Short mmCIF file of C-alpha atoms and ligand atoms in Angstrom, two decimals:
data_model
loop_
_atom_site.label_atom_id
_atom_site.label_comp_id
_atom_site.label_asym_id
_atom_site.label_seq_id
_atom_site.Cartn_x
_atom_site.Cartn_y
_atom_site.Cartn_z
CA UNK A 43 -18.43 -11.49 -11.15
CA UNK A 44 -20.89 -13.90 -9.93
CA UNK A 45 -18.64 -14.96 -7.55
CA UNK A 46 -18.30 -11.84 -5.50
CA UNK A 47 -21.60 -11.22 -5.41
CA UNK A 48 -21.72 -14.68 -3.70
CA UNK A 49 -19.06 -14.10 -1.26
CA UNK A 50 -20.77 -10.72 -0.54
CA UNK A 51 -24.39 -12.05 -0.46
CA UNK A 52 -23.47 -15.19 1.92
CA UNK A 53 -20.86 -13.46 4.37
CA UNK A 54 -23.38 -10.33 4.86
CA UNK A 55 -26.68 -11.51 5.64
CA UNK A 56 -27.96 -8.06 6.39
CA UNK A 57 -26.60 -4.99 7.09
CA UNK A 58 -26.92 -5.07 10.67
CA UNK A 59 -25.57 -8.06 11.17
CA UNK A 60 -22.17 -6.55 9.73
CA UNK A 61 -22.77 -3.52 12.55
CA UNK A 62 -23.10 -5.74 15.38
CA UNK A 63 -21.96 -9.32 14.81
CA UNK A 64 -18.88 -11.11 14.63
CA UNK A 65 -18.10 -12.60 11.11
CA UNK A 66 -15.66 -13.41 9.03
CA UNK A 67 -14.66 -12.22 5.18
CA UNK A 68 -12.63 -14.08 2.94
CA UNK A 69 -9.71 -12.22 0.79
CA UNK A 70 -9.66 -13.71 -2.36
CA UNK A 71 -6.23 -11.67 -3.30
CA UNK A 72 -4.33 -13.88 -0.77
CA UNK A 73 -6.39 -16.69 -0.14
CA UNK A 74 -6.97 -15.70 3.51
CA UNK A 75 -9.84 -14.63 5.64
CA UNK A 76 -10.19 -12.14 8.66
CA UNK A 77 -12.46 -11.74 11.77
CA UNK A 78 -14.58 -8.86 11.89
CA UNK A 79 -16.06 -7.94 15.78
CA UNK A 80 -17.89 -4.49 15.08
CA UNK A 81 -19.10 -4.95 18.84
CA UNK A 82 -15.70 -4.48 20.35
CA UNK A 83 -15.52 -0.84 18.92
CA UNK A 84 -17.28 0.57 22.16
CA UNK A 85 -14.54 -1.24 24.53
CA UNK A 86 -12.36 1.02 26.97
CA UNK A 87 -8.68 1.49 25.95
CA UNK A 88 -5.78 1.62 28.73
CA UNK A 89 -2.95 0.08 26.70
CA UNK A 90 -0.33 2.14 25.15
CA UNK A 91 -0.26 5.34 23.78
CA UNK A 92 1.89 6.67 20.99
CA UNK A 93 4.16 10.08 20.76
CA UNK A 94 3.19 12.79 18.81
CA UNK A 95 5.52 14.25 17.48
CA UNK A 96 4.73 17.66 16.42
CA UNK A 97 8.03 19.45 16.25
CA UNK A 98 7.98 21.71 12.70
CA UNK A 99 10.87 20.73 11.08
CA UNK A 100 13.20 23.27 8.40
CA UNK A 101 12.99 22.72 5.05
CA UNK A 102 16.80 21.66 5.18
CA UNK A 103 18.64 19.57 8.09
CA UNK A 104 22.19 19.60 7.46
CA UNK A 105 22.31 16.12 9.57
CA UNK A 106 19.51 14.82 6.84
CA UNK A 107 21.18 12.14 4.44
CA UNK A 108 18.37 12.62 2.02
CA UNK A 109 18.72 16.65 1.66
CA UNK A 110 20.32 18.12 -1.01
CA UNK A 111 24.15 18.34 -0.81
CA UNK A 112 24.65 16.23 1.88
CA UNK A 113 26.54 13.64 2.52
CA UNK A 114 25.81 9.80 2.78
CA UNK A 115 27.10 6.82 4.49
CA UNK A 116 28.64 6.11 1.20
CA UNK A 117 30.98 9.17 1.34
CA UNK A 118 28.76 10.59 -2.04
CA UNK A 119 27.07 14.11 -1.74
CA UNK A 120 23.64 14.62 -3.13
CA UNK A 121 23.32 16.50 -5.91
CA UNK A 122 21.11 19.50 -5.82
CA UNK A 123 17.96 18.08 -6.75
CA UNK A 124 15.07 19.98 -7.69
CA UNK A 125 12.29 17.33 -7.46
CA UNK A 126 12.85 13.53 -6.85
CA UNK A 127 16.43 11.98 -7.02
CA UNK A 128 16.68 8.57 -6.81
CA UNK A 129 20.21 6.42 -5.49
CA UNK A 130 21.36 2.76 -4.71
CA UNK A 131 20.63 2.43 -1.10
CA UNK A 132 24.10 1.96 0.73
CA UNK A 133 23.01 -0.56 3.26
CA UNK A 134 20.96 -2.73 0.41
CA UNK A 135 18.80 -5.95 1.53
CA UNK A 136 19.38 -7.67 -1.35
CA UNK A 137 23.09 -7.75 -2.72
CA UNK A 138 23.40 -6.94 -6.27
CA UNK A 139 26.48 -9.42 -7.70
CA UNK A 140 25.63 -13.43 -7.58
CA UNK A 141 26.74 -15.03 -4.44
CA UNK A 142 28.18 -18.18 -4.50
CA UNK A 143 25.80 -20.82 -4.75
CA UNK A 144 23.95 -21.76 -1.56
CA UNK A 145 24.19 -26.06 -1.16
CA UNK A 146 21.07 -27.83 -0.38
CA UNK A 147 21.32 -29.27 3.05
CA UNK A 148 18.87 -31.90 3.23
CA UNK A 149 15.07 -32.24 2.26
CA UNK A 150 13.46 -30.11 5.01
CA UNK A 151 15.73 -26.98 4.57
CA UNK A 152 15.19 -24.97 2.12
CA UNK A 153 17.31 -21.66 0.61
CA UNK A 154 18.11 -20.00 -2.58
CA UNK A 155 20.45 -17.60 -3.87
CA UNK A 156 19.06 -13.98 -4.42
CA UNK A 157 20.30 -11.05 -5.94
CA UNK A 158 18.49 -7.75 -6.47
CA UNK A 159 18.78 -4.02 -6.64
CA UNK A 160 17.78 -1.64 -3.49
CA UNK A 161 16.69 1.95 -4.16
CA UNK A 162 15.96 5.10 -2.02
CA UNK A 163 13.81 7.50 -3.60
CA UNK A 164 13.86 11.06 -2.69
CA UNK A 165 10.17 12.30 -2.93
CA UNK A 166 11.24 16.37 -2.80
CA UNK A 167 13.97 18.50 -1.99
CA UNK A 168 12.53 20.05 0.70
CA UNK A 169 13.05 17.68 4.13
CA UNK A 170 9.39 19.00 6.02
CA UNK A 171 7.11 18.03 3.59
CA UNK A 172 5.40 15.04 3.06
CA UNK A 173 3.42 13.51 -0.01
CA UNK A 174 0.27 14.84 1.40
CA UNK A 175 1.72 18.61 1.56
CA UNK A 176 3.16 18.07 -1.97
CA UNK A 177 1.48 19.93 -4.28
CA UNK A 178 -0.41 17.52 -7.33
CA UNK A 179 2.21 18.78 -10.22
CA UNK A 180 5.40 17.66 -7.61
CA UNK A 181 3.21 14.03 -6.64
CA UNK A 182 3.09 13.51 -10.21
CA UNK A 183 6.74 13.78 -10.56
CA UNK A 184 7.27 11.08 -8.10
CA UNK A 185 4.85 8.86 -9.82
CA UNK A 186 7.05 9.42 -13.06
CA UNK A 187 10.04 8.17 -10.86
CA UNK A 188 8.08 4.79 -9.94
CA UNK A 189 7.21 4.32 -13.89
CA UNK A 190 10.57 5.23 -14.75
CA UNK A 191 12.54 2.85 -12.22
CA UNK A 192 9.98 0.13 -12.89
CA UNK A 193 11.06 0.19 -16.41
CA UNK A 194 14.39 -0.10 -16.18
CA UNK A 195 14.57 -2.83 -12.87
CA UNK A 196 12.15 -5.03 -14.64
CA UNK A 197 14.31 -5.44 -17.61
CA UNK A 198 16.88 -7.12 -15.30
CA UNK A 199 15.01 -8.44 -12.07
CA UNK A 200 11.53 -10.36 -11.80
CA UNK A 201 9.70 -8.33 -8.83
CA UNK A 202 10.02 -4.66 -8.40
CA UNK A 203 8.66 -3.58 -5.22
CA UNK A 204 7.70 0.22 -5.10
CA UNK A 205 7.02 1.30 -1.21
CA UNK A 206 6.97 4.03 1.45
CA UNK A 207 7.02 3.39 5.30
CA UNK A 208 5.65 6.79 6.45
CA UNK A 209 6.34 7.77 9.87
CA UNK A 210 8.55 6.72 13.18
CA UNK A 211 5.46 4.19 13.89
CA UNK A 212 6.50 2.49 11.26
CA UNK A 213 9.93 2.72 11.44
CA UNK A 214 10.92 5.06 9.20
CA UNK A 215 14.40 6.50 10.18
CA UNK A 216 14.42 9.91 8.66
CA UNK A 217 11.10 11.85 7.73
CA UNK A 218 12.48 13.18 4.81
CA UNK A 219 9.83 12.56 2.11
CA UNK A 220 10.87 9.33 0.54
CA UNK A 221 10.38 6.02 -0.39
CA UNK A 222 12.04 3.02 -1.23
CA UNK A 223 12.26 0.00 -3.73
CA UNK A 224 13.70 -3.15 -3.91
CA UNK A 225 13.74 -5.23 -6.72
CA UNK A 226 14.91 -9.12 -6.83
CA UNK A 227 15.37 -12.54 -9.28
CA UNK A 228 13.33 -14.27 -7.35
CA UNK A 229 8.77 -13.82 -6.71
CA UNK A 230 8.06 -12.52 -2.69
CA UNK A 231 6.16 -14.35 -0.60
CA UNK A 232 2.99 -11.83 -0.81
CA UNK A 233 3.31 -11.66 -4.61
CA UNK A 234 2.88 -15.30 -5.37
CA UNK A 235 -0.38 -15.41 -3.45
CA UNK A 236 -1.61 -12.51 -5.00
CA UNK A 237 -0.43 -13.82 -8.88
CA UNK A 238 -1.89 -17.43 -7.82
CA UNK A 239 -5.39 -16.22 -6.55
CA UNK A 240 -5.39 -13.78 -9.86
CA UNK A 241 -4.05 -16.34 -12.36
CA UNK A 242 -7.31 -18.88 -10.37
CA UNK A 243 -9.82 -16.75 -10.79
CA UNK A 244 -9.00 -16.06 -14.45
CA UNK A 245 -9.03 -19.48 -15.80
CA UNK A 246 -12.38 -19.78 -14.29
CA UNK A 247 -13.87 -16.49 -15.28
CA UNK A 248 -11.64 -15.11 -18.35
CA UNK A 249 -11.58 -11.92 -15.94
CA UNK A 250 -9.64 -10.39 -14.33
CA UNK A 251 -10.27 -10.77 -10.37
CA UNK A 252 -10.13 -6.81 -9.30
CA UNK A 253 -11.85 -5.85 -12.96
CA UNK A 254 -14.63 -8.04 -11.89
CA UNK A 255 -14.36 -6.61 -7.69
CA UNK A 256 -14.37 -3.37 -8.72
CA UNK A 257 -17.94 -3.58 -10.51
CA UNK A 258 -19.13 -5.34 -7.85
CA UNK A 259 -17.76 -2.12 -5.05
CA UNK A 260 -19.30 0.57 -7.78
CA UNK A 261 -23.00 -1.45 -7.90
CA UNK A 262 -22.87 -1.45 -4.06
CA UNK A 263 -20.96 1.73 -3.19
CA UNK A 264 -20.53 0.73 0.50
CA UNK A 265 -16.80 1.08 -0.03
CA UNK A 266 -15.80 3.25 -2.44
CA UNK A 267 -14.19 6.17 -0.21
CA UNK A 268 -13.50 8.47 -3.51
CA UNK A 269 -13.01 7.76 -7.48
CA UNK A 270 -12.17 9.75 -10.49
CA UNK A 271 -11.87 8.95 -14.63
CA UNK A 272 -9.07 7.03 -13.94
CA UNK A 273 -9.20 5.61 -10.47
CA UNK A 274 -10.94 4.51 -7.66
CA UNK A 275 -10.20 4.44 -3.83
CA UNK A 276 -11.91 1.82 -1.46
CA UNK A 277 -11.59 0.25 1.71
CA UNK A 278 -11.75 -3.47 0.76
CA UNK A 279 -13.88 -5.50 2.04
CA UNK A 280 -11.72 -7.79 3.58
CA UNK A 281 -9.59 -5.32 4.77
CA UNK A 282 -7.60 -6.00 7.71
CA UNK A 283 -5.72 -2.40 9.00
CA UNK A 284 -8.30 0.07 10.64
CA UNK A 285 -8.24 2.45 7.45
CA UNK A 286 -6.86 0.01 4.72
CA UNK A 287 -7.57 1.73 1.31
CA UNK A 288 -6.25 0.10 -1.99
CA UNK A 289 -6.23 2.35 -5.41
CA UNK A 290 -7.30 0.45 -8.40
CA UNK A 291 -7.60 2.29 -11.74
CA UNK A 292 -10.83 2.17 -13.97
CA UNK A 293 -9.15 1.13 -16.61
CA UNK A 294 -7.26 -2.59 -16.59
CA UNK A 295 -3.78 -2.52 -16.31
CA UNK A 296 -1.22 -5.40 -15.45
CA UNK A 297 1.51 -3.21 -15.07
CA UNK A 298 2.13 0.25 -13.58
CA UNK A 299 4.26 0.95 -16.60
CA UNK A 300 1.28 1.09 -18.54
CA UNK A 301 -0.03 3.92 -17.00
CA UNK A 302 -1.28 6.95 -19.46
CA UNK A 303 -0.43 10.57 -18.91
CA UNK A 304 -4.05 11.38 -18.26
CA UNK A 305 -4.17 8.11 -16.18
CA UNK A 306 -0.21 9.90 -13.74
CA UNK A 307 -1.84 13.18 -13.94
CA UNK A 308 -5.33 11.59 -12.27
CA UNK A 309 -3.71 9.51 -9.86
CA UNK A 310 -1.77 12.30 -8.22
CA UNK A 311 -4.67 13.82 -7.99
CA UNK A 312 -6.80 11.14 -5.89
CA UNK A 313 -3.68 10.26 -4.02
CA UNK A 314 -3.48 13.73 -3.16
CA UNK A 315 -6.87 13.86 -2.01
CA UNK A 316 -7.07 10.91 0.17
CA UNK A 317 -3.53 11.64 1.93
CA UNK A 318 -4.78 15.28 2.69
CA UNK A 319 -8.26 13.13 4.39
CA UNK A 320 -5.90 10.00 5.93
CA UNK A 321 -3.95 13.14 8.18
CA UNK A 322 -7.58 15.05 9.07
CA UNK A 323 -8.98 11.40 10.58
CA UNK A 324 -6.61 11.81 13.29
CA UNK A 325 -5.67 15.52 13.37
CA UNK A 326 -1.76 14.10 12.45
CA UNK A 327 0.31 13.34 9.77
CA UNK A 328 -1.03 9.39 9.19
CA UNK A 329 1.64 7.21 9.25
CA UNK A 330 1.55 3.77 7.39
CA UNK A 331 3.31 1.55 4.71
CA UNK A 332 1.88 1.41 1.58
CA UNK A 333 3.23 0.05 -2.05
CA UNK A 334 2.15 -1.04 -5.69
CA UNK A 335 1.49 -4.54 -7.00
CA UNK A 336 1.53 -5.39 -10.28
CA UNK A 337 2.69 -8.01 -13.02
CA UNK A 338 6.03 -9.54 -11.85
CA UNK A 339 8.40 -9.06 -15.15
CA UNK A 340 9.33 -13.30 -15.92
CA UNK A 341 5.43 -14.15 -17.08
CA UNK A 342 3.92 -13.15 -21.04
CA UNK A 343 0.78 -13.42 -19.87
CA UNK A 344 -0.16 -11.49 -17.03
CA UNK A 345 -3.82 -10.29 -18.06
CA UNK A 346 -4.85 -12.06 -14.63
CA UNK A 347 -3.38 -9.24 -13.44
CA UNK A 348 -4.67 -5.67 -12.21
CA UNK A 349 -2.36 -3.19 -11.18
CA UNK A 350 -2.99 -1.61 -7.45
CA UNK A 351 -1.65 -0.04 -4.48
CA UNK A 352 -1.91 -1.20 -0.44
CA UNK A 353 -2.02 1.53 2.18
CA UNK A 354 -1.33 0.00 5.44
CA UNK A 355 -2.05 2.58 8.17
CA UNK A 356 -1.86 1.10 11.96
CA UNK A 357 -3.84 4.10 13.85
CA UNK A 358 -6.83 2.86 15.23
CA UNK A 359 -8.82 5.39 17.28
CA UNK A 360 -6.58 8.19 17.37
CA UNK A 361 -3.24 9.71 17.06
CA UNK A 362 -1.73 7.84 19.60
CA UNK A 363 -3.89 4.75 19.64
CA UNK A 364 -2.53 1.87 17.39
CA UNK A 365 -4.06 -1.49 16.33
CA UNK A 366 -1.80 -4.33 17.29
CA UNK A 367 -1.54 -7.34 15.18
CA UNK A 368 -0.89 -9.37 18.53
CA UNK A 369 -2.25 -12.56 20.09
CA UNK A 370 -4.98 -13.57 17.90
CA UNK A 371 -3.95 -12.16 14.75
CA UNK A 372 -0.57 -13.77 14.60
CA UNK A 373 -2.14 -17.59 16.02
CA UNK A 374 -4.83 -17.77 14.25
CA UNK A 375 -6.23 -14.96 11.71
CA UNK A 376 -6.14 -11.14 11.03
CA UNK A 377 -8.78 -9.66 12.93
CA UNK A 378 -10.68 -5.72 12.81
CA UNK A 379 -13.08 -3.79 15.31
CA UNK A 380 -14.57 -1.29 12.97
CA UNK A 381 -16.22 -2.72 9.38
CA UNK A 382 -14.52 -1.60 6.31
CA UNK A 383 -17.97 0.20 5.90
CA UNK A 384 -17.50 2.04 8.81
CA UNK A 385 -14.03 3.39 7.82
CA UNK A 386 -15.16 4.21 4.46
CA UNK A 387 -18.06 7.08 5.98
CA UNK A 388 -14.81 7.90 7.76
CA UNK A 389 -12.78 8.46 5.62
CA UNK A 390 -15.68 9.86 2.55
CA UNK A 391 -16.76 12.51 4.81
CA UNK A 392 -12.88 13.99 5.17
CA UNK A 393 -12.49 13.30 1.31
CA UNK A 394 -15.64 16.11 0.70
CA UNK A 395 -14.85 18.28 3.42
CA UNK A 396 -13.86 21.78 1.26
CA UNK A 397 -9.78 22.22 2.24
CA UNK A 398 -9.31 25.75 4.18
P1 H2U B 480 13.88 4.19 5.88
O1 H2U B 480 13.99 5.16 6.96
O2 H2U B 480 12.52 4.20 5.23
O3 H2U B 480 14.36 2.83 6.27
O4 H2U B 480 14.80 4.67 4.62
C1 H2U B 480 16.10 5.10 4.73
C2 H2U B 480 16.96 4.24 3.85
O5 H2U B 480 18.09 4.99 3.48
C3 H2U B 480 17.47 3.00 4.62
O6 H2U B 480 17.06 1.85 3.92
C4 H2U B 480 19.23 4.18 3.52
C5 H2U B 480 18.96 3.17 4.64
O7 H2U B 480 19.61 1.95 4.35
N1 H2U B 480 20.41 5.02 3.76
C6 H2U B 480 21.36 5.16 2.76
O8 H2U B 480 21.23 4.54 1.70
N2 H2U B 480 22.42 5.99 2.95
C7 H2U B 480 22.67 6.69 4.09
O9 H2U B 480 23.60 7.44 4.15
C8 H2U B 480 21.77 6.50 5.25
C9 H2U B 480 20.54 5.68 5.03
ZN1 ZN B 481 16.30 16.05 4.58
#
C-alpha cells in the first residue's frame, strides 16, 4: 500500500499542478509510464474527423453472419439462438492442431510453435443492439458465456483472452453485438508484464497489487467513476486512452471463473451503467476494445493476481474526434491531454444523470 501512496504523493505535488502541468505517471501493471499535458486540452483541432454513422439498423440482416439462421463462411447455419451462441471462428488466428515444429535459425531470431482455439461470441439474437441497449438480465447471460468458455479453454490452453472491439473505429466488421476470444499454449506479450509486475509487487508486499490500488483510489476518490457491493469502476491513474476505465471487483479474485452469482448479477449491473454513460459523453454509441485479465491457467499460485477488465475507447473530444497514438506515443511513451481526474467528473456526472 505504502507504495502507491508514494507514487501518488511524489508524481502529484498538488492538485493544480496535475490541471496545468506536464508530468508523467508510472503504470505499475506494465512497468511503463505515460506523459500527461493537461495544458494542451484548450488547443484548436483541424485534423480528421470521423463518420457517424447513424443509420438504425433491423433487428435481423439476412446478409449478417452472426444472425440467427444464417449462413457462415463455413457453409454452417446458425441455430436459432435465443440469447448468446458461441462458435469456432472460421478464419481463426491461432490454428488449433500442432504444426510442425518451427527450427531455430540462429541466436538472434526467435519463433515458437503456437496452437490455440479462436471463438466468436454472439452477445444477442437481435443484430441492432448493443451491450449498452441490452437489458441487465440478457448482459448477465453473456457474462455466464465468458465464465463458461473460460472454464472449459483453460483446461486445455494457458491464456484465454475474453474481448470485444466495438465499433467500425475499431475495426469491427459487423455490428452485430459480439465479441470474441482467443485462447493459446503459449503467455501474450501484455499478459507477462502484467503477471511479472503482479507476481513483484507480491513478494514484496504479500498483497496483491490492485487489492492494495484499489484502497488507495477509495481513500482518495479522485477516480472512482462508479462502484457497487461487488465492483468498482475507475479511470486509472495512469491511464493512457481519453476515457480508459478498468472494472476491478471488491472482493479478490485471480480468476474470472471465480466469480459469485451475486458477484455476475452485480457486474452486469455496473457494466450496464457505465456503457449507458460511455454513449451519453459523446451523444454516440462509444466505440472501443475492451477485455478481461486474469490468472493465466499453467501457474498454482496466482494470488498475485486480481481479476479486471480494460476498456480502451479512442474518442477524444467528440464523436468524430479521435486520439491518435502517433508520433510521440509510438517513439517514445504513451501520452494524454485530459487527466484521468478530469475524465472521471466526466464520466461520474453521466453515471448519476436519472435515464429518461
Ligand atoms: P470482428 O468484426 O470483431 O473481427 O468479428 C468477426 C469475426 O467473425 C472475425 O474474426 C469471424 C471473423 O473471422 N467470421 C466467422 O467466423 N465466420 C464468418 O462467416 C464471417 C466472419
Ligand atoms: Zn446480425
Amino acid at each position: 500500500m505504502s507504495d502507491f501512496r508514494n507514487i501518488l504523493k511524489s508524481t502529484i505535488i498538488s492538485k493544480n499542478m496535475t490541471l496545468f502541468q506536464s508530468h508523467r505517471r508510472y503504470n505499475p501493471l506494465k512497468d511503463e509510464w505515460v506523459l500527461v499535458s493537461p495544458q494542451r486540452t484548450s488547443r484548436p483541432w483541424k485534423g480528421k474527423q470521423e463518420k457517424i454513422i447513424k443509420d438504425k439498423k433491423s433487428a435481423y440482416d439476412n446478409q449478417c453472419y452472426l444472425c440467427p439462421g444464417n449462413k457462415r463462411a463455413s457453409g454452417q447455419i446458425n441455430p436459432q439462438y435465443e440469447n448468446t451462441f458461441v462458435f469456432d471462428n472460421d478464419f481463426p488466428a491461432i490454428s488449433k492442431s500442432n504444426q510442425p515444429k518451427i527450427q531455430q535459425e540462429s541466436g538472434i531470431f526467435f519463433s515458437e510453435n503456437v496452437n490455440g482455439a479462436c471463438r466468436v461470441v454472439c452477445f444477442s439474437p437481435k443484430h441492432d443492439l448493443t451491450l449498452a441497449e441490452m437489458p441487465e438480465k440478457k448482459i448477465e447471460n453473456v457474462i455466464n458465456t465468458w465464465i463458461k468458455e473460460t472454464k472449459t479453454l483453460s483446461k486445455i490452453y494457458k491464456w484465454v483472452q475474453i474481448f470485444e472491439n466495438k465499433g467500425e473505429m475499431m475495426g469491427c466488421s459487423n455490428l452485430h453485438p459480439h465479441g470474441q476470444i482467443w485462447a493459446g499454449n503459449f503467455i501474450p506479450t501484455e499478459i507477462s508484464k502484467e503477471d511479472t509486475q503482479q507476481k513483484n509487487y507480491f513478494q514484496k508486499k504479500q498483497s496483491p497489487l490492485l487489492v492494495d490500488y484499489l484502497q488507495v483510489e477509495q481513500l482518495k476518490q479522485e477516480r472512482i467513476v462508479i462502484e457497487n457491493n461487488n465492483w468498482i469502476v475507475l479511470v486509472p491513474f495512469w491511464a493512457t486512452w481519453p476515457y480508459e476505465i478498468m472494472i476491478i471487483p471488491q472482493n479478490h479474485h485471480p480468476n474470472l471463473i471465480q466469480l459469485s452469482s451475486s458477484e455476475t448479477t452485480d457486474l452486469a449491473k455496473i457494466m450496464k451503467k457505465i456503457l449507458v454513460a460511455y454513449d451519453k459523453l459523446f451523444d454516440t454509441s462509444m466505440p472501443y476494445s475492451m477485455g478481461w485479465h486474469f490468472a493465466p491457467s499453467y501457474g498454482k499460485n496466482n494470488n498475485h493476481w486480481q481479476l479486471h477488465a480494460h476498456y480502451y475507447p479512442p474518442l477524444l473530444r467528440s464523436a468524430v474526434v479521435k486520439k491518435f497514438m502517433v508520433g510521440y506515443e509510438m517513439l517514445s511513451e504513451a501520452q494524454r491531454d485530459i487527466t484521468p481526474e478530469e475524465a472521471t467528473k466526466k464520466l461520474k456526472k453521466l453515471v448519476n444523470r436519472r435515464l429518461h
